[in-house]
Amino acid sequence: YNQKDKKQIHVPPELPDIMKQFTKAAIRTQPRDVLQWSYGYFYALSRGEPLPVKERVEMPIATQKNDTGLTPGLLKVLHKQTVDLIDLHKKWKTLCLPVEQLHNLLHLDTFEDGVEWMKFFALGCSALGGTLLSSMKHACEILTHDPEGGPARIPYVTFHFLYSYLASLDDEVTEEVSESFLNQLIAPNNLGSSIYLP
């Protein structure tokens, strides 16, 4: 070892902050496969795309048997990103979600002309909640711009679309029941263009 051959390693001044943000993101997201998620994180960072990062640490929801599946936080991450089917597969893998779960959701509709994101989002909400009502609560909490703990309002047209779509896939919910529920929901909210589940 020759002291003269020793080269100074240049550390970019922004690297410590990048690594600090990366570490915080990893702690919040808690990916099952850190290597896979890290690749997606730095790939998105290098392209200026939304990062695959949860807003906060979340516990598995009661309806899940384990913590490897879709969660409200992960669905919110997916929702922030514009996706086509190829993109969806890539983002799903980045979030370390089981590919079988994605295929199961995609088989619930035909999606012949490509994935219609809001329909896929609705199917994701249905995978989170056991009932139509709990699925809609997840949708409101993910889509709202209200502060956490607030009423979780979303535009009525969005609520109507998601609810009607999920109700149409449920053999136990007739069109009359669906319309009656939507009409009853407007009155107590009394908000016109926004709605929430009390």
mmCIF file with all atom_site columns, C-alpha atoms in Angstrom:
data_model
loop_
_atom_site.group_PDB
_atom_site.id
_atom_site.type_symbol
_atom_site.label_atom_id
_atom_site.label_alt_id
_atom_site.label_comp_id
_atom_site.label_asym_id
_atom_site.label_entity_id
_atom_site.label_seq_id
_atom_site.pdbx_PDB_ins_code
_atom_site.Cartn_x
_atom_site.Cartn_y
_atom_site.Cartn_z
_atom_site.occupancy
_atom_site.B_iso_or_equiv
_atom_site.pdbx_formal_charge
_atom_site.auth_seq_id
_atom_site.auth_comp_id
_atom_site.auth_asym_id
_atom_site.auth_atom_id
_atom_site.pdbx_PDB_model_num
ATOM 1   C CA . TYR A 1 1   ? 0.000   0.000   0.000   1.00 0.00 ? 1   TYR A CA 1
ATOM 2   C CA . ASN A 1 2   ? 1.497   3.272   -1.156  1.00 0.00 ? 2   ASN A CA 1
ATOM 3   C CA . GLN A 1 3   ? 0.343   6.537   0.448   1.00 0.00 ? 3   GLN A CA 1
ATOM 4   C CA . LYS A 1 4   ? 0.922   8.343   -2.882  1.00 0.00 ? 4   LYS A CA 1
ATOM 5   C CA . ASP A 1 5   ? -1.632  6.078   -4.625  1.00 0.00 ? 5   ASP A CA 1
ATOM 6   C CA . LYS A 1 6   ? -4.342  7.037   -2.157  1.00 0.00 ? 6   LYS A CA 1
ATOM 7   C CA . LYS A 1 7   ? -7.041  9.015   -3.995  1.00 0.00 ? 7   LYS A CA 1
ATOM 8   C CA . GLN A 1 8   ? -9.414  11.426  -2.370  1.00 0.00 ? 8   GLN A CA 1
ATOM 9   C CA . ILE A 1 9   ? -12.993 10.152  -2.617  1.00 0.00 ? 9   ILE A CA 1
ATOM 10  C CA . HIS A 1 10  ? -15.338 12.981  -3.511  1.00 0.00 ? 10  HIS A CA 1
ATOM 11  C CA . VAL A 1 11  ? -18.666 12.814  -1.652  1.00 0.00 ? 11  VAL A CA 1
ATOM 12  C CA . PRO A 1 12  ? -21.319 15.025  -3.254  1.00 0.00 ? 12  PRO A CA 1
ATOM 13  C CA . PRO A 1 13  ? -22.604 17.513  -0.651  1.00 0.00 ? 13  PRO A CA 1
ATOM 14  C CA . GLU A 1 14  ? -26.245 16.498  -1.279  1.00 0.00 ? 14  GLU A CA 1
ATOM 15  C CA . LEU A 1 15  ? -25.600 12.781  -0.572  1.00 0.00 ? 15  LEU A CA 1
ATOM 16  C CA . PRO A 1 16  ? -26.133 12.931  3.237   1.00 0.00 ? 16  PRO A CA 1
ATOM 17  C CA . ASP A 1 17  ? -29.568 14.551  2.775   1.00 0.00 ? 17  ASP A CA 1
ATOM 18  C CA . ILE A 1 18  ? -30.512 12.040  0.049   1.00 0.00 ? 18  ILE A CA 1
ATOM 19  C CA . MET A 1 19  ? -29.575 9.157   2.348   1.00 0.00 ? 19  MET A CA 1
ATOM 20  C CA . LYS A 1 20  ? -31.428 10.731  5.289   1.00 0.00 ? 20  LYS A CA 1
ATOM 21  C CA . GLN A 1 21  ? -34.614 11.083  3.212   1.00 0.00 ? 21  GLN A CA 1
ATOM 22  C CA . PHE A 1 22  ? -34.172 7.533   1.880   1.00 0.00 ? 22  PHE A CA 1
ATOM 23  C CA . THR A 1 23  ? -33.816 6.162   5.426   1.00 0.00 ? 23  THR A CA 1
ATOM 24  C CA . LYS A 1 24  ? -36.924 8.003   6.636   1.00 0.00 ? 24  LYS A CA 1
ATOM 25  C CA . ALA A 1 25  ? -38.869 6.759   3.594   1.00 0.00 ? 25  ALA A CA 1
ATOM 26  C CA . ALA A 1 26  ? -37.780 3.171   4.243   1.00 0.00 ? 26  ALA A CA 1
ATOM 27  C CA . ILE A 1 27  ? -38.831 3.397   7.902   1.00 0.00 ? 27  ILE A CA 1
ATOM 28  C CA . ARG A 1 28  ? -42.259 4.818   6.969   1.00 0.00 ? 28  ARG A CA 1
ATOM 29  C CA . THR A 1 29  ? -42.875 2.331   4.153   1.00 0.00 ? 29  THR A CA 1
ATOM 30  C CA . GLN A 1 30  ? -41.281 -0.746  5.769   1.00 0.00 ? 30  GLN A CA 1
ATOM 31  C CA . PRO A 1 31  ? -40.950 -2.670  2.481   1.00 0.00 ? 31  PRO A CA 1
ATOM 32  C CA . ARG A 1 32  ? -40.883 -6.455  2.661   1.00 0.00 ? 32  ARG A CA 1
ATOM 33  C CA . ASP A 1 33  ? -38.053 -6.558  0.099   1.00 0.00 ? 33  ASP A CA 1
ATOM 34  C CA . VAL A 1 34  ? -35.747 -3.613  0.821   1.00 0.00 ? 34  VAL A CA 1
ATOM 35  C CA . LEU A 1 35  ? -33.578 -4.218  -2.264  1.00 0.00 ? 35  LEU A CA 1
ATOM 36  C CA . GLN A 1 36  ? -36.555 -4.282  -4.660  1.00 0.00 ? 36  GLN A CA 1
ATOM 37  C CA . TRP A 1 37  ? -38.102 -1.218  -3.058  1.00 0.00 ? 37  TRP A CA 1
ATOM 38  C CA . SER A 1 38  ? -34.769 0.651   -3.008  1.00 0.00 ? 38  SER A CA 1
ATOM 39  C CA . TYR A 1 39  ? -34.374 0.109   -6.736  1.00 0.00 ? 39  TYR A CA 1
ATOM 40  C CA . GLY A 1 40  ? -37.853 1.561   -7.325  1.00 0.00 ? 40  GLY A CA 1
ATOM 41  C CA . TYR A 1 41  ? -37.163 4.445   -4.948  1.00 0.00 ? 41  TYR A CA 1
ATOM 42  C CA . PHE A 1 42  ? -33.929 5.581   -6.605  1.00 0.00 ? 42  PHE A CA 1
ATOM 43  C CA . TYR A 1 43  ? -35.301 4.919   -10.104 1.00 0.00 ? 43  TYR A CA 1
ATOM 44  C CA . ALA A 1 44  ? -38.276 7.213   -9.369  1.00 0.00 ? 44  ALA A CA 1
ATOM 45  C CA . LEU A 1 45  ? -35.983 9.767   -7.700  1.00 0.00 ? 45  LEU A CA 1
ATOM 46  C CA . SER A 1 46  ? -33.672 9.882   -10.727 1.00 0.00 ? 46  SER A CA 1
ATOM 47  C CA . ARG A 1 47  ? -36.639 10.449  -13.074 1.00 0.00 ? 47  ARG A CA 1
ATOM 48  C CA . GLY A 1 48  ? -38.433 13.012  -10.902 1.00 0.00 ? 48  GLY A CA 1
ATOM 49  C CA . GLU A 1 49  ? -41.413 10.657  -10.476 1.00 0.00 ? 49  GLU A CA 1
ATOM 50  C CA . PRO A 1 50  ? -43.538 10.267  -7.317  1.00 0.00 ? 50  PRO A CA 1
ATOM 51  C CA . LEU A 1 51  ? -41.642 8.133   -4.813  1.00 0.00 ? 51  LEU A CA 1
ATOM 52  C CA . PRO A 1 52  ? -43.005 4.765   -3.597  1.00 0.00 ? 52  PRO A CA 1
ATOM 53  C CA . VAL A 1 53  ? -43.262 6.020   -0.024  1.00 0.00 ? 53  VAL A CA 1
ATOM 54  C CA . LYS A 1 54  ? -46.076 5.781   2.520   1.00 0.00 ? 54  LYS A CA 1
ATOM 55  C CA . GLU A 1 55  ? -47.007 8.944   4.404   1.00 0.00 ? 55  GLU A CA 1
ATOM 56  C CA . ARG A 1 56  ? -46.631 7.128   7.721   1.00 0.00 ? 56  ARG A CA 1
ATOM 57  C CA . VAL A 1 57  ? -46.021 3.712   9.248   1.00 0.00 ? 57  VAL A CA 1
ATOM 58  C CA . GLU A 1 58  ? -49.224 1.681   9.320   1.00 0.00 ? 58  GLU A CA 1
ATOM 59  C CA . MET A 1 59  ? -50.239 -1.494  11.057  1.00 0.00 ? 59  MET A CA 1
ATOM 60  C CA . PRO A 1 60  ? -51.817 -4.340  9.055   1.00 0.00 ? 60  PRO A CA 1
ATOM 61  C CA . ILE A 1 61  ? -55.594 -3.949  8.887   1.00 0.00 ? 61  ILE A CA 1
ATOM 62  C CA . ALA A 1 62  ? -57.775 -6.432  10.725  1.00 0.00 ? 62  ALA A CA 1
ATOM 63  C CA . THR A 1 63  ? -59.131 -8.128  7.587   1.00 0.00 ? 63  THR A CA 1
ATOM 64  C CA . GLN A 1 64  ? -55.657 -9.193  6.433   1.00 0.00 ? 64  GLN A CA 1
ATOM 65  C CA . LYS A 1 65  ? -54.124 -12.488 7.521   1.00 0.00 ? 65  LYS A CA 1
ATOM 66  C CA . ASN A 1 66  ? -50.580 -11.117 7.198   1.00 0.00 ? 66  ASN A CA 1
ATOM 67  C CA . ASP A 1 67  ? -48.719 -7.904  6.429   1.00 0.00 ? 67  ASP A CA 1
ATOM 68  C CA . THR A 1 68  ? -47.548 -8.746  2.905   1.00 0.00 ? 68  THR A CA 1
ATOM 69  C CA . GLY A 1 69  ? -50.695 -7.586  1.102   1.00 0.00 ? 69  GLY A CA 1
ATOM 70  C CA . LEU A 1 70  ? -52.250 -4.347  0.008   1.00 0.00 ? 70  LEU A CA 1
ATOM 71  C CA . THR A 1 71  ? -52.806 -1.686  2.678   1.00 0.00 ? 71  THR A CA 1
ATOM 72  C CA . PRO A 1 72  ? -54.500 1.736   2.520   1.00 0.00 ? 72  PRO A CA 1
ATOM 73  C CA . GLY A 1 73  ? -51.073 3.394   2.599   1.00 0.00 ? 73  GLY A CA 1
ATOM 74  C CA . LEU A 1 74  ? -49.759 1.333   -0.320  1.00 0.00 ? 74  LEU A CA 1
ATOM 75  C CA . LEU A 1 75  ? -52.932 1.898   -2.337  1.00 0.00 ? 75  LEU A CA 1
ATOM 76  C CA . LYS A 1 76  ? -52.531 5.632   -1.727  1.00 0.00 ? 76  LYS A CA 1
ATOM 77  C CA . VAL A 1 77  ? -48.943 5.432   -3.039  1.00 0.00 ? 77  VAL A CA 1
ATOM 78  C CA . LEU A 1 78  ? -50.212 3.709   -6.193  1.00 0.00 ? 78  LEU A CA 1
ATOM 79  C CA . HIS A 1 79  ? -52.991 6.260   -6.579  1.00 0.00 ? 79  HIS A CA 1
ATOM 80  C CA . LYS A 1 80  ? -50.493 9.140   -6.639  1.00 0.00 ? 80  LYS A CA 1
ATOM 81  C CA . GLN A 1 81  ? -48.883 7.669   -9.748  1.00 0.00 ? 81  GLN A CA 1
ATOM 82  C CA . THR A 1 82  ? -50.376 7.651   -13.222 1.00 0.00 ? 82  THR A CA 1
ATOM 83  C CA . VAL A 1 83  ? -50.336 4.054   -14.337 1.00 0.00 ? 83  VAL A CA 1
ATOM 84  C CA . ASP A 1 84  ? -50.984 1.894   -17.358 1.00 0.00 ? 84  ASP A CA 1
ATOM 85  C CA . LEU A 1 85  ? -50.891 -1.894  -17.051 1.00 0.00 ? 85  LEU A CA 1
ATOM 86  C CA . ILE A 1 86  ? -47.110 -2.177  -17.551 1.00 0.00 ? 86  ILE A CA 1
ATOM 87  C CA . ASP A 1 87  ? -46.531 0.676   -15.112 1.00 0.00 ? 87  ASP A CA 1
ATOM 88  C CA . LEU A 1 88  ? -48.922 -0.889  -12.608 1.00 0.00 ? 88  LEU A CA 1
ATOM 89  C CA . HIS A 1 89  ? -47.015 -4.190  -12.653 1.00 0.00 ? 89  HIS A CA 1
ATOM 90  C CA . LYS A 1 90  ? -43.734 -2.326  -12.099 1.00 0.00 ? 90  LYS A CA 1
ATOM 91  C CA . LYS A 1 91  ? -45.054 -0.125  -9.276  1.00 0.00 ? 91  LYS A CA 1
ATOM 92  C CA . TRP A 1 92  ? -46.776 -3.136  -7.657  1.00 0.00 ? 92  TRP A CA 1
ATOM 93  C CA . LYS A 1 93  ? -43.458 -5.018  -7.632  1.00 0.00 ? 93  LYS A CA 1
ATOM 94  C CA . THR A 1 94  ? -41.616 -1.965  -6.283  1.00 0.00 ? 94  THR A CA 1
ATOM 95  C CA . LEU A 1 95  ? -44.014 -1.944  -3.316  1.00 0.00 ? 95  LEU A CA 1
ATOM 96  C CA . CYS A 1 96  ? -43.217 -5.646  -2.754  1.00 0.00 ? 96  CYS A CA 1
ATOM 97  C CA . LEU A 1 97  ? -46.859 -6.669  -3.113  1.00 0.00 ? 97  LEU A CA 1
ATOM 98  C CA . PRO A 1 98  ? -47.739 -10.259 -4.125  1.00 0.00 ? 98  PRO A CA 1
ATOM 99  C CA . VAL A 1 99  ? -48.177 -10.499 -7.907  1.00 0.00 ? 99  VAL A CA 1
ATOM 100 C CA . GLU A 1 100 ? -50.960 -13.066 -7.389  1.00 0.00 ? 100 GLU A CA 1
ATOM 101 C CA . GLN A 1 101 ? -52.971 -10.412 -5.553  1.00 0.00 ? 101 GLN A CA 1
ATOM 102 C CA . LEU A 1 102 ? -52.604 -8.042  -8.519  1.00 0.00 ? 102 LEU A CA 1
ATOM 103 C CA . HIS A 1 103 ? -53.720 -10.752 -10.955 1.00 0.00 ? 103 HIS A CA 1
ATOM 104 C CA . ASN A 1 104 ? -56.694 -11.616 -8.741  1.00 0.00 ? 104 ASN A CA 1
ATOM 105 C CA . LEU A 1 105 ? -57.794 -7.950  -8.720  1.00 0.00 ? 105 LEU A CA 1
ATOM 106 C CA . LEU A 1 106 ? -57.345 -7.595  -12.479 1.00 0.00 ? 106 LEU A CA 1
ATOM 107 C CA . HIS A 1 107 ? -59.488 -10.685 -13.067 1.00 0.00 ? 107 HIS A CA 1
ATOM 108 C CA . LEU A 1 108 ? -62.446 -9.080  -11.290 1.00 0.00 ? 108 LEU A CA 1
ATOM 109 C CA . ASP A 1 109 ? -63.048 -6.965  -14.422 1.00 0.00 ? 109 ASP A CA 1
ATOM 110 C CA . THR A 1 110 ? -62.230 -7.471  -18.082 1.00 0.00 ? 110 THR A CA 1
ATOM 111 C CA . PHE A 1 111 ? -60.098 -4.324  -18.584 1.00 0.00 ? 111 PHE A CA 1
ATOM 112 C CA . GLU A 1 112 ? -60.120 -5.044  -22.338 1.00 0.00 ? 112 GLU A CA 1
ATOM 113 C CA . ASP A 1 113 ? -59.036 -1.509  -23.298 1.00 0.00 ? 113 ASP A CA 1
ATOM 114 C CA . GLY A 1 114 ? -56.370 -1.275  -20.596 1.00 0.00 ? 114 GLY A CA 1
ATOM 115 C CA . VAL A 1 115 ? -56.662 -0.620  -16.886 1.00 0.00 ? 115 VAL A CA 1
ATOM 116 C CA . GLU A 1 116 ? -59.120 2.123   -16.000 1.00 0.00 ? 116 GLU A CA 1
ATOM 117 C CA . TRP A 1 117 ? -57.360 3.401   -12.898 1.00 0.00 ? 117 TRP A CA 1
ATOM 118 C CA . MET A 1 118 ? -60.373 4.467   -10.829 1.00 0.00 ? 118 MET A CA 1
ATOM 119 C CA . LYS A 1 119 ? -61.988 1.068   -11.371 1.00 0.00 ? 119 LYS A CA 1
ATOM 120 C CA . PHE A 1 120 ? -58.789 -0.665  -10.313 1.00 0.00 ? 120 PHE A CA 1
ATOM 121 C CA . PHE A 1 121 ? -58.575 1.705   -7.348  1.00 0.00 ? 121 PHE A CA 1
ATOM 122 C CA . ALA A 1 122 ? -62.125 0.694   -6.368  1.00 0.00 ? 122 ALA A CA 1
ATOM 123 C CA . LEU A 1 123 ? -61.171 -2.981  -6.607  1.00 0.00 ? 123 LEU A CA 1
ATOM 124 C CA . GLY A 1 124 ? -58.161 -2.265  -4.403  1.00 0.00 ? 124 GLY A CA 1
ATOM 125 C CA . CYS A 1 125 ? -60.460 -0.662  -1.823  1.00 0.00 ? 125 CYS A CA 1
ATOM 126 C CA . SER A 1 126 ? -62.704 -3.727  -1.948  1.00 0.00 ? 126 SER A CA 1
ATOM 127 C CA . ALA A 1 127 ? -59.662 -5.907  -1.228  1.00 0.00 ? 127 ALA A CA 1
ATOM 128 C CA . LEU A 1 128 ? -59.029 -3.798  1.891   1.00 0.00 ? 128 LEU A CA 1
ATOM 129 C CA . GLY A 1 129 ? -62.572 -3.893  3.254   1.00 0.00 ? 129 GLY A CA 1
ATOM 130 C CA . GLY A 1 130 ? -64.868 -6.850  3.621   1.00 0.00 ? 130 GLY A CA 1
ATOM 131 C CA . THR A 1 131 ? -68.039 -4.904  2.838   1.00 0.00 ? 131 THR A CA 1
ATOM 132 C CA . LEU A 1 132 ? -69.098 -2.320  0.290   1.00 0.00 ? 132 LEU A CA 1
ATOM 133 C CA . LEU A 1 133 ? -69.401 0.308   3.025   1.00 0.00 ? 133 LEU A CA 1
ATOM 134 C CA . SER A 1 134 ? -65.944 -0.370  4.479   1.00 0.00 ? 134 SER A CA 1
ATOM 135 C CA . SER A 1 135 ? -64.486 -0.296  0.947   1.00 0.00 ? 135 SER A CA 1
ATOM 136 C CA . MET A 1 136 ? -65.994 3.156   0.440   1.00 0.00 ? 136 MET A CA 1
ATOM 137 C CA . LYS A 1 137 ? -64.625 4.354   3.778   1.00 0.00 ? 137 LYS A CA 1
ATOM 138 C CA . HIS A 1 138 ? -61.146 3.346   2.642   1.00 0.00 ? 138 HIS A CA 1
ATOM 139 C CA . ALA A 1 139 ? -61.712 5.177   -0.658  1.00 0.00 ? 139 ALA A CA 1
ATOM 140 C CA . CYS A 1 140 ? -62.790 8.366   1.124   1.00 0.00 ? 140 CYS A CA 1
ATOM 141 C CA . GLU A 1 141 ? -59.840 8.268   3.531   1.00 0.00 ? 141 GLU A CA 1
ATOM 142 C CA . ILE A 1 142 ? -57.339 7.740   0.701   1.00 0.00 ? 142 ILE A CA 1
ATOM 143 C CA . LEU A 1 143 ? -58.786 10.307  -1.723  1.00 0.00 ? 143 LEU A CA 1
ATOM 144 C CA . THR A 1 144 ? -59.718 13.115  0.671   1.00 0.00 ? 144 THR A CA 1
ATOM 145 C CA . HIS A 1 145 ? -57.849 16.380  0.956   1.00 0.00 ? 145 HIS A CA 1
ATOM 146 C CA . ASP A 1 146 ? -59.252 16.890  4.473   1.00 0.00 ? 146 ASP A CA 1
ATOM 147 C CA . PRO A 1 147 ? -56.762 16.676  7.357   1.00 0.00 ? 147 PRO A CA 1
ATOM 148 C CA . GLU A 1 148 ? -56.373 13.258  8.953   1.00 0.00 ? 148 GLU A CA 1
ATOM 149 C CA . GLY A 1 149 ? -59.161 12.633  11.448  1.00 0.00 ? 149 GLY A CA 1
ATOM 150 C CA . GLY A 1 150 ? -61.511 15.007  9.592   1.00 0.00 ? 150 GLY A CA 1
ATOM 151 C CA . PRO A 1 151 ? -64.686 14.049  7.739   1.00 0.00 ? 151 PRO A CA 1
ATOM 152 C CA . ALA A 1 152 ? -62.737 12.589  4.741   1.00 0.00 ? 152 ALA A CA 1
ATOM 153 C CA . ARG A 1 153 ? -64.894 14.287  2.097   1.00 0.00 ? 153 ARG A CA 1
ATOM 154 C CA . ILE A 1 154 ? -64.526 13.478  -1.584  1.00 0.00 ? 154 ILE A CA 1
ATOM 155 C CA . PRO A 1 155 ? -66.374 14.859  -4.625  1.00 0.00 ? 155 PRO A CA 1
ATOM 156 C CA . TYR A 1 156 ? -69.848 13.366  -4.967  1.00 0.00 ? 156 TYR A CA 1
ATOM 157 C CA . VAL A 1 157 ? -69.218 12.381  -8.592  1.00 0.00 ? 157 VAL A CA 1
ATOM 158 C CA . THR A 1 158 ? -66.173 10.358  -7.497  1.00 0.00 ? 158 THR A CA 1
ATOM 159 C CA . PHE A 1 159 ? -68.082 8.713   -4.645  1.00 0.00 ? 159 PHE A CA 1
ATOM 160 C CA . HIS A 1 160 ? -70.993 7.939   -6.974  1.00 0.00 ? 160 HIS A CA 1
ATOM 161 C CA . PHE A 1 161 ? -68.708 6.383   -9.587  1.00 0.00 ? 161 PHE A CA 1
ATOM 162 C CA . LEU A 1 162 ? -66.795 4.197   -7.122  1.00 0.00 ? 162 LEU A CA 1
ATOM 163 C CA . TYR A 1 163 ? -69.878 3.104   -5.181  1.00 0.00 ? 163 TYR A CA 1
ATOM 164 C CA . SER A 1 164 ? -71.924 2.355   -8.318  1.00 0.00 ? 164 SER A CA 1
ATOM 165 C CA . TYR A 1 165 ? -69.051 0.386   -9.844  1.00 0.00 ? 165 TYR A CA 1
ATOM 166 C CA . LEU A 1 166 ? -68.462 -1.751  -6.750  1.00 0.00 ? 166 LEU A CA 1
ATOM 167 C CA . ALA A 1 167 ? -72.204 -2.220  -6.227  1.00 0.00 ? 167 ALA A CA 1
ATOM 168 C CA . SER A 1 168 ? -72.553 -3.452  -9.834  1.00 0.00 ? 168 SER A CA 1
ATOM 169 C CA . LEU A 1 169 ? -70.004 -6.204  -9.086  1.00 0.00 ? 169 LEU A CA 1
ATOM 170 C CA . ASP A 1 170 ? -71.853 -7.279  -5.927  1.00 0.00 ? 170 ASP A CA 1
ATOM 171 C CA . ASP A 1 171 ? -74.685 -9.715  -6.671  1.00 0.00 ? 171 ASP A CA 1
ATOM 172 C CA . GLU A 1 172 ? -76.366 -8.855  -3.365  1.00 0.00 ? 172 GLU A CA 1
ATOM 173 C CA . VAL A 1 173 ? -76.756 -5.136  -4.152  1.00 0.00 ? 173 VAL A CA 1
ATOM 174 C CA . THR A 1 174 ? -79.516 -4.309  -6.618  1.00 0.00 ? 174 THR A CA 1
ATOM 175 C CA . GLU A 1 175 ? -79.544 -1.112  -8.663  1.00 0.00 ? 175 GLU A CA 1
ATOM 176 C CA . GLU A 1 176 ? -82.528 0.132   -6.647  1.00 0.00 ? 176 GLU A CA 1
ATOM 177 C CA . VAL A 1 177 ? -80.703 -0.423  -3.348  1.00 0.00 ? 177 VAL A CA 1
ATOM 178 C CA . SER A 1 178 ? -77.634 1.333   -4.715  1.00 0.00 ? 178 SER A CA 1
ATOM 179 C CA . GLU A 1 179 ? -79.567 4.403   -5.906  1.00 0.00 ? 179 GLU A CA 1
ATOM 180 C CA . SER A 1 180 ? -81.533 4.560   -2.650  1.00 0.00 ? 180 SER A CA 1
ATOM 181 C CA . PHE A 1 181 ? -78.305 4.538   -0.620  1.00 0.00 ? 181 PHE A CA 1
ATOM 182 C CA . LEU A 1 182 ? -76.751 7.294   -2.737  1.00 0.00 ? 182 LEU A CA 1
ATOM 183 C CA . ASN A 1 183 ? -79.882 9.451   -2.470  1.00 0.00 ? 183 ASN A CA 1
ATOM 184 C CA . GLN A 1 184 ? -80.028 9.035   1.323   1.00 0.00 ? 184 GLN A CA 1
ATOM 185 C CA . LEU A 1 185 ? -76.372 9.920   1.634   1.00 0.00 ? 185 LEU A CA 1
ATOM 186 C CA . ILE A 1 186 ? -76.716 13.300  -0.067  1.00 0.00 ? 186 ILE A CA 1
ATOM 187 C CA . ALA A 1 187 ? -79.240 14.697  2.431   1.00 0.00 ? 187 ALA A CA 1
ATOM 188 C CA . PRO A 1 188 ? -77.316 14.271  5.717   1.00 0.00 ? 188 PRO A CA 1
ATOM 189 C CA . ASN A 1 189 ? -74.096 15.541  4.162   1.00 0.00 ? 189 ASN A CA 1
ATOM 190 C CA . ASN A 1 190 ? -75.824 18.609  2.744   1.00 0.00 ? 190 ASN A CA 1
ATOM 191 C CA . LEU A 1 191 ? -72.628 19.544  0.944   1.00 0.00 ? 191 LEU A CA 1
ATOM 192 C CA . GLY A 1 192 ? -73.685 19.548  -2.704  1.00 0.00 ? 192 GLY A CA 1
ATOM 193 C CA . SER A 1 193 ? -70.446 18.720  -4.462  1.00 0.00 ? 193 SER A CA 1
ATOM 194 C CA . SER A 1 194 ? -68.670 16.789  -1.651  1.00 0.00 ? 194 SER A CA 1
ATOM 195 C CA . ILE A 1 195 ? -69.708 13.788  0.366   1.00 0.00 ? 195 ILE A CA 1
ATOM 196 C CA . TYR A 1 196 ? -68.434 11.701  3.258   1.00 0.00 ? 196 TYR A CA 1
ATOM 197 C CA . LEU A 1 197 ? -69.518 8.667   5.215   1.00 0.00 ? 197 LEU A CA 1
ATOM 198 C CA . PRO A 1 198 ? -70.742 9.580   8.699   1.00 0.00 ? 198 PRO A CA 1
#
